[in-house]
């Protein structure tokens, strides 16, 4: 097994799937000759040619909109939108058509489309390059919103996303692109969409996270263990919507103390839905108010102040302590 | 460093074959066989009478809001007639005659407008998308479909319809631009019906024509008399042939007029004069085409009467069949269907919730 970073793991998934299935087409801005601004599509144009790895004009609505047409007519397009801040140009096509064509045509058509975009902070970027607005997408019926948390699950989830018969928004935590390496098997490995996983077992409290927030959450869990001997169970959502609440509800019933961690703004964020599910399904097991450790309801600041916005280990530990100390 | 002119070699043509007085340009007349001409007439007549019937059904409260297409039949039917069944058609929402031509049943239109999703079903033999309501957004799908058709090495093409208002949308620009850059086998048919609800064509663009916008994308463009079925057919056939042969996309501007309301919720008296409507009634594509067929000796007055009776019967039967079909469409749980290949657990829970809510009401809430 090779040790790959997130960029390499995603590249492996694209390469293997393009080899396996000649219907797969990669399109977007700078995905060809340049290999993508984060190099996720590096080497693909040399291997598969410019008909399958397409440098498009600079127009996100058309990248998504033409990909919808391709998908309807039998291809498996994988669009790259360069940054999450530019996905909104394509949002109308996703909301109005990608999520609806199966429904509108009563099953005659479906839209096997993947829209990849880097999301989140942590790379000292310009405005519009650091947002975490997955909740906007998670609200759309008919769309799967997937966020991997590391190289191995990213590769496995991207394969599943490309093979999924319905549209998938695949948000890549850009802070993790080159942050660490993991063993990623060369042979094919997939993970089902719409399933969360237990990233760390524990019985004293539950921490729910995903994407780039998984790592600080796991670190916080280790610190809690060291400091207080409290063992946190960490749930990694992997798919934001449709939300799989089975593991987090089961964990909440076990521990009674839950914090949700995300870098998205708090109000109406994914945490709000998670808390609602806990209230509906685990209310009588809760020992303390559910905590939300999140970004604030502001525009994420430029990078000098970004660290104050993003949840980090101390904030997660602090919230966890309050949970543990609740009567 | 002098200012030097940049030669832009293309110019835009206007095509008219059969004018409003019935005069025919025999050199430009497309050679269509008799059977095809009569089928086109029959479809145009059916669409016109059906449109009128839909309006009366709407006024009686038997169907919901819908966008009538009367007056524009030559524009969309003439274009769609140049397609083969294997080609793809991407409609906006005012292409009734073209949809009927491509095989959409009247019952399907009735079910859809009566508020049943079942009316949106596209049967496997039709390579057409369902209607698209957000203006201009479907233009990109046609470009993408055309892209896939070429990628798969077929000689098929995709034709998309939209109105004059759509040409102001970004998706129009992006669609034509992509089609141009990648030389896609797509035909962009603009039904310029002069009005985007209350906003006139002149308020959409300062360009003299919509067709000339093709020049900016480096693609073919032509303006045609959109109430002249022969002109539209000729322009579309040329564009389809070119696209099939790898010659790239075409923008066709059909100059036509929406004789009726934008939708049944609209009152055009607020923004346009009766004189204007009257002047366009004189250019109505249906009598013009009937006169053409009569002059060719293909359609007598008796023939028109017979065709009228036939379509009236067909429409009546469709209305009766649709009303019968609606009685079997009461299942409220259908609202959860066709969103996903596999229904997620959350949605299954919500479905159970509706089942329980219905049971609690003693099943009174099922409607037919």
Short mmCIF file of C-alpha atoms in Angstrom, two decimals, chain A residues 48-310:
data_model
loop_
_atom_site.label_atom_id
_atom_site.label_comp_id
_atom_site.label_asym_id
_atom_site.label_seq_id
_atom_site.Cartn_x
_atom_site.Cartn_y
_atom_site.Cartn_z
CA UNK A 48 -6.89 10.08 -21.32
CA UNK A 49 -6.65 12.91 -23.85
CA UNK A 50 -8.41 16.21 -24.12
CA UNK A 51 -11.76 14.74 -25.07
CA UNK A 52 -12.04 13.17 -21.62
CA UNK A 53 -10.18 15.78 -19.62
CA UNK A 54 -11.61 19.06 -20.75
CA UNK A 55 -10.32 22.53 -20.03
CA UNK A 56 -13.54 24.52 -20.30
CA UNK A 57 -14.17 28.22 -20.72
CA UNK A 58 -14.47 30.04 -17.42
CA UNK A 59 -18.16 29.54 -16.63
CA UNK A 60 -19.31 27.46 -13.69
CA UNK A 61 -22.97 27.44 -14.62
CA UNK A 62 -22.06 25.99 -18.01
CA UNK A 63 -19.65 23.47 -16.53
CA UNK A 64 -22.45 22.10 -14.37
CA UNK A 65 -25.24 22.70 -16.89
CA UNK A 66 -23.53 20.99 -19.81
CA UNK A 67 -22.47 18.17 -17.49
CA UNK A 68 -26.14 17.64 -16.65
CA UNK A 69 -26.82 17.25 -20.36
CA UNK A 70 -23.89 14.84 -20.70
CA UNK A 71 -25.12 12.80 -17.76
CA UNK A 72 -28.63 12.59 -19.17
CA UNK A 73 -27.19 11.42 -22.49
CA UNK A 74 -25.17 8.59 -20.99
CA UNK A 75 -21.83 9.98 -19.80
CA UNK A 76 -20.49 10.18 -16.24
CA UNK A 77 -19.18 13.72 -15.93
CA UNK A 78 -17.03 14.77 -13.00
CA UNK A 79 -16.91 18.57 -12.79
CA UNK A 80 -14.31 20.45 -10.89
CA UNK A 81 -15.32 23.83 -9.54
CA UNK A 82 -12.13 25.55 -8.55
CA UNK A 83 -13.29 26.85 -5.17
CA UNK A 84 -16.44 26.50 -3.10
CA UNK A 85 -17.00 30.25 -3.43
CA UNK A 86 -17.67 29.80 -7.15
CA UNK A 87 -20.05 26.88 -6.86
CA UNK A 88 -22.99 29.25 -6.59
CA UNK A 89 -22.80 30.06 -10.29
CA UNK A 90 -23.65 26.41 -10.80
CA UNK A 91 -26.07 26.16 -7.91
CA UNK A 92 -29.04 27.07 -10.03
CA UNK A 93 -28.32 24.21 -12.42
CA UNK A 94 -28.00 21.80 -9.51
CA UNK A 95 -31.10 23.01 -7.68
CA UNK A 96 -33.30 23.44 -10.74
CA UNK A 97 -32.22 20.47 -12.81
CA UNK A 98 -29.59 18.03 -11.51
CA UNK A 99 -31.66 17.22 -8.45
CA UNK A 100 -34.95 17.18 -10.33
CA UNK A 101 -34.60 15.57 -13.74
CA UNK A 102 -35.20 12.07 -12.41
CA UNK A 103 -38.24 13.38 -10.59
CA UNK A 104 -39.49 15.58 -13.41
CA UNK A 105 -39.21 12.82 -16.00
CA UNK A 106 -40.68 10.21 -13.64
CA UNK A 107 -37.55 8.11 -13.71
CA UNK A 108 -36.89 8.25 -17.44
CA UNK A 109 -33.71 10.25 -16.89
CA UNK A 110 -31.24 10.42 -14.08
CA UNK A 111 -28.22 12.61 -13.54
CA UNK A 112 -25.08 10.68 -12.55
CA UNK A 113 -23.08 13.84 -12.01
CA UNK A 114 -20.28 14.60 -9.57
CA UNK A 115 -19.39 18.19 -8.76
CA UNK A 116 -16.08 18.35 -6.92
CA UNK A 117 -15.02 21.50 -5.12
CA UNK A 118 -12.51 22.31 -2.42
CA UNK A 119 -14.16 23.82 0.64
CA UNK A 120 -13.18 25.31 4.00
CA UNK A 121 -10.41 27.40 5.45
CA UNK A 122 -6.83 26.82 6.40
CA UNK A 123 -4.83 27.63 3.29
CA UNK A 124 -4.31 31.41 3.68
CA UNK A 125 -6.36 32.11 0.59
CA UNK A 126 -8.24 35.07 -0.81
CA UNK A 127 -11.84 35.96 -0.12
CA UNK A 128 -14.34 33.40 -1.50
CA UNK A 129 -11.73 30.65 -1.14
CA UNK A 130 -12.31 29.51 2.44
CA UNK A 131 -16.03 29.16 3.07
CA UNK A 132 -17.77 26.12 4.47
CA UNK A 133 -21.33 26.39 3.25
CA UNK A 134 -22.33 22.76 2.94
CA UNK A 135 -25.61 23.46 4.71
CA UNK A 136 -26.81 25.43 1.66
CA UNK A 137 -26.47 22.25 -0.38
CA UNK A 138 -27.56 19.81 2.28
CA UNK A 139 -30.97 21.45 2.19
CA UNK A 140 -31.61 20.36 -1.40
CA UNK A 141 -33.68 17.21 -1.81
CA UNK A 142 -32.19 14.96 -4.46
CA UNK A 143 -28.57 15.94 -3.87
CA UNK A 144 -25.98 14.00 -1.92
CA UNK A 145 -23.42 16.17 -0.17
CA UNK A 146 -20.30 14.20 0.65
CA UNK A 147 -17.27 15.40 2.60
CA UNK A 148 -14.37 13.01 3.15
CA UNK A 149 -12.00 13.43 6.06
CA UNK A 150 -8.82 11.78 4.84
CA UNK A 151 -7.06 10.28 1.80
CA UNK A 152 -8.34 6.74 2.16
CA UNK A 153 -12.00 7.51 2.64
CA UNK A 154 -11.81 10.31 0.05
CA UNK A 155 -10.66 7.88 -2.60
CA UNK A 156 -13.30 5.31 -1.66
CA UNK A 157 -16.09 7.91 -1.50
CA UNK A 158 -15.15 9.53 -4.80
CA UNK A 159 -15.38 6.16 -6.55
CA UNK A 160 -18.83 5.66 -5.06
CA UNK A 161 -19.84 9.20 -6.01
CA UNK A 162 -18.88 8.68 -9.65
CA UNK A 163 -20.78 5.40 -9.74
CA UNK A 164 -23.82 6.81 -7.99
CA UNK A 165 -26.81 7.15 -10.31
CA UNK A 166 -27.76 10.51 -8.81
CA UNK A 167 -25.96 13.86 -8.45
CA UNK A 168 -23.29 14.16 -5.78
CA UNK A 169 -21.65 17.31 -4.50
CA UNK A 170 -18.21 16.27 -3.35
CA UNK A 171 -16.59 18.83 -1.06
CA UNK A 172 -12.88 18.31 -0.54
CA UNK A 173 -11.38 19.75 2.66
CA UNK A 174 -8.68 21.86 1.07
CA UNK A 175 -6.84 22.22 4.36
CA UNK A 176 -6.20 18.48 4.18
CA UNK A 177 -5.04 18.31 0.56
CA UNK A 178 -1.41 17.92 1.57
CA UNK A 179 -1.75 17.84 5.34
CA UNK A 180 -0.99 14.17 5.89
CA UNK A 181 -0.60 10.83 4.19
CA UNK A 182 -2.42 7.60 4.70
CA UNK A 183 -2.12 4.08 3.43
CA UNK A 184 -4.38 3.87 0.39
CA UNK A 185 -4.65 0.47 -1.26
CA UNK A 186 -4.00 0.38 -4.99
CA UNK A 187 -6.82 -2.10 -5.46
CA UNK A 188 -10.30 -0.73 -5.66
CA UNK A 189 -12.05 0.27 -2.46
CA UNK A 190 -15.40 1.99 -2.14
CA UNK A 191 -17.47 3.31 0.76
CA UNK A 192 -21.23 3.62 0.63
CA UNK A 193 -22.58 7.16 0.38
CA UNK A 194 -25.03 8.18 3.07
CA UNK A 195 -23.25 6.34 5.90
CA UNK A 196 -21.32 7.82 8.76
CA UNK A 197 -18.58 5.97 10.61
CA UNK A 198 -17.14 5.75 14.09
CA UNK A 199 -13.69 7.32 13.92
CA UNK A 200 -12.92 6.69 17.60
CA UNK A 201 -14.77 4.63 20.15
CA UNK A 202 -15.60 5.92 23.58
CA UNK A 203 -18.33 5.84 26.19
CA UNK A 204 -18.22 9.16 28.01
CA UNK A 205 -19.23 11.69 25.42
CA UNK A 206 -19.91 11.95 21.70
CA UNK A 207 -18.20 14.32 19.29
CA UNK A 208 -19.69 14.63 15.81
CA UNK A 209 -17.48 16.06 13.06
CA UNK A 210 -16.60 15.74 9.39
CA UNK A 211 -14.14 16.97 6.81
CA UNK A 212 -11.26 19.11 8.01
CA UNK A 213 -12.73 19.26 11.52
CA UNK A 214 -12.25 15.57 12.11
CA UNK A 215 -8.56 15.91 12.92
CA UNK A 216 -8.85 18.58 15.63
CA UNK A 217 -11.82 16.66 16.99
CA UNK A 218 -9.78 13.47 17.27
CA UNK A 219 -6.95 15.43 18.86
CA UNK A 220 -9.38 16.92 21.34
CA UNK A 221 -10.60 13.41 22.15
CA UNK A 222 -7.03 12.33 22.88
CA UNK A 223 -6.49 15.35 25.09
CA UNK A 224 -9.67 14.65 27.03
CA UNK A 225 -8.49 11.12 27.53
CA UNK A 226 -5.10 12.29 28.74
CA UNK A 227 -6.38 15.13 30.93
CA UNK A 228 -9.46 13.59 32.44
CA UNK A 229 -9.56 9.98 31.42
CA UNK A 230 -12.79 10.75 29.57
CA UNK A 231 -13.22 8.72 26.40
CA UNK A 232 -14.97 10.49 23.56
CA UNK A 233 -16.67 8.63 20.77
CA UNK A 234 -16.05 10.49 17.52
CA UNK A 235 -18.52 10.16 14.67
CA UNK A 236 -17.28 11.11 11.20
CA UNK A 237 -20.31 11.93 9.07
CA UNK A 238 -18.68 11.51 5.61
CA UNK A 239 -22.05 12.28 4.00
CA UNK A 240 -23.75 15.45 5.21
CA UNK A 241 -26.95 14.86 3.32
CA UNK A 242 -28.87 12.65 3.31
CA UNK A 243 -27.75 12.49 6.91
CA UNK A 244 -27.23 9.08 8.46
CA UNK A 245 -28.18 9.56 12.09
CA UNK A 246 -28.00 5.94 13.20
CA UNK A 247 -24.49 6.04 14.66
CA UNK A 248 -24.76 9.46 16.23
CA UNK A 249 -28.12 8.70 17.79
CA UNK A 250 -26.85 5.38 19.13
CA UNK A 251 -23.76 7.08 20.50
CA UNK A 252 -25.81 9.87 22.11
CA UNK A 253 -28.03 7.29 23.78
CA UNK A 254 -24.92 5.66 25.14
CA UNK A 255 -23.05 8.77 26.33
CA UNK A 256 -25.84 11.32 26.88
CA UNK A 257 -23.38 14.12 26.13
CA UNK A 258 -22.85 15.39 22.59
CA UNK A 259 -20.98 18.17 20.84
CA UNK A 260 -21.12 18.87 17.14
CA UNK A 261 -18.08 20.40 15.46
CA UNK A 262 -18.10 22.15 12.09
CA UNK A 263 -16.43 25.14 10.54
CA UNK A 264 -19.63 26.28 8.81
CA UNK A 265 -21.49 29.19 10.43
CA UNK A 266 -23.58 28.02 13.35
CA UNK A 267 -27.12 29.14 12.62
CA UNK A 268 -29.02 26.73 10.38
CA UNK A 269 -25.77 24.82 9.95
CA UNK A 270 -25.42 21.03 9.81
CA UNK A 271 -25.17 21.06 13.61
CA UNK A 272 -28.70 22.39 13.84
CA UNK A 273 -30.03 19.38 11.95
CA UNK A 274 -27.95 17.02 14.07
CA UNK A 275 -29.23 18.57 17.29
CA UNK A 276 -32.79 18.29 15.98
CA UNK A 277 -32.28 14.60 15.24
CA UNK A 278 -30.92 14.07 18.75
CA UNK A 279 -33.88 15.87 20.26
CA UNK A 280 -36.23 13.71 18.21
CA UNK A 281 -34.46 10.40 18.75
CA UNK A 282 -32.33 10.57 21.88
CA UNK A 283 -33.93 13.31 24.00
CA UNK A 284 -34.51 11.19 27.09
CA UNK A 285 -30.93 9.97 27.05
CA UNK A 286 -29.34 13.41 26.97
CA UNK A 287 -27.58 14.40 30.18
CA UNK A 288 -26.53 17.87 29.04
CA UNK A 289 -27.51 20.44 26.42
CA UNK A 290 -25.98 19.52 23.08
CA UNK A 291 -23.05 21.82 22.30
CA UNK A 292 -22.14 23.32 18.96
CA UNK A 293 -18.51 24.19 18.30
CA UNK A 294 -18.69 25.95 14.97
CA UNK A 295 -17.71 28.90 12.88
CA UNK A 296 -19.49 32.09 13.84
CA UNK A 297 -22.34 33.64 11.89
CA UNK A 298 -19.99 35.93 10.00
CA UNK A 299 -18.16 35.91 6.70
CA UNK A 300 -15.00 33.92 7.37
CA UNK A 301 -12.29 36.55 7.95
CA UNK A 302 -9.21 36.92 5.79
CA UNK A 303 -6.47 34.60 6.89
CA UNK A 304 -4.83 36.69 9.63
CA UNK A 305 -7.90 36.24 11.79
CA UNK A 306 -9.02 32.91 10.40
CA UNK A 307 -7.68 30.96 13.37
CA UNK A 308 -10.13 32.76 15.66
CA UNK A 309 -13.00 31.72 13.43
CA UNK A 310 -12.17 28.06 12.89
#
